[in-house]
């Protein structure tokens, strides 16, 4: 009796593909999620017997590509900067990336409050056949995990959108009795034009998603000197590397990679100028020196609080001034930005410390706020005793 043993390895794209590039052969990695089906048939006098085994191909960890929409923003202390990151999967299959953020801080009271999504799940695969139909890609059955209609995918360096109803799942190879059914691959249809043959076997397919990170700024330590929060993200794979000691892959954004962000925290930089004019003498110009007066003359004081252009908006601004010696306050003479200010108790100057000072603002700003590049102007009059 003669025994004849036949072995059939049915893996379609699940097996390693041997491709030629520039005349040099090289192995193309298999898609994670694919299934390698191996069936052996023993034929002998009086019958046959078949045995099969399946191997699931796992994702091999790869550092993602991370880009950010803006690497620098400026905010006032206590305000929030928002950054949008695009994360692209470079692995051969689906992976879950664990995200975190850290900040290096200069001239601020403390670290910012960072809001970073904990994880992002990205699909991925490797094409198993050259596409023979326009606007489609062909991948191993089972490797479409975590890919859905509407997803953005990078196919060989070009971004495509999976069409509505655009994923037709395939079926893995299987053996029943002596009959082996080959794999039917998964076919994905994309919205954008993709020519026939433009996605040859071995082309990487990686999903990309955007995540939003917010940086709630602290406050500067030194008035007039801006602070900074320099933020970098860490992405750690769930999948592991090849070899006998597999490990996760950690990717850290950096200035060199162009995906480090710097949030400048603007510091308030307010100047205060006080001047006076003699109303009784008909002097129209305010001066800081050289003003004279006689008993009975009315003097008008002007205080101008200016926030520098490009600085933070000054908030919580309260101005305190006292009635000068040898003078008497003129009731109801106080103005803020040209509008009358109600006097303090017993018709006293509202600016005095006893009255709690005057909350000031630049024109159109909220109470207590002097916007950058603007000024708050206060006038009041006294009579020389």
Coordinates of N, CA and C in Angstrom, one line a residue, residues 274-277 285-291:
X274 N -1.0 109.4 36.6 CA -1.9 110.4 37.2 C -1.4 111.8 36.8
X275 N -2.4 112.6 36.4 CA -2.1 114.0 36.0 C -3.2 114.9 36.5
X276 N -3.0 116.2 36.4 CA -4.0 117.2 36.9 C -4.1 118.4 36.0
X277 N -5.2 119.1 36.1 CA -5.3 120.4 35.4 C -6.1 121.3 36.3
X285 N -5.2 121.1 29.2 CA -4.3 120.0 29.2 C -3.9 119.5 30.6
X286 N -3.9 118.2 30.7 CA -3.5 117.6 32.0 C -2.0 117.5 32.0
X287 N -1.4 117.7 33.1 CA 0.1 117.7 33.3 C 0.4 116.9 34.5
X288 N 1.6 116.4 34.5 CA 2.1 115.7 35.7 C 3.0 116.5 36.6
X289 N 3.5 117.7 36.0 CA 4.3 118.6 36.8 C 3.9 120.1 36.4
X290 N 4.3 121.0 37.2 CA 4.2 122.4 36.8 C 2.8 123.0 37.0
X291 N 1.9 122.3 37.6 CA 0.5 122.9 37.7 C 0.5 123.7 39.0

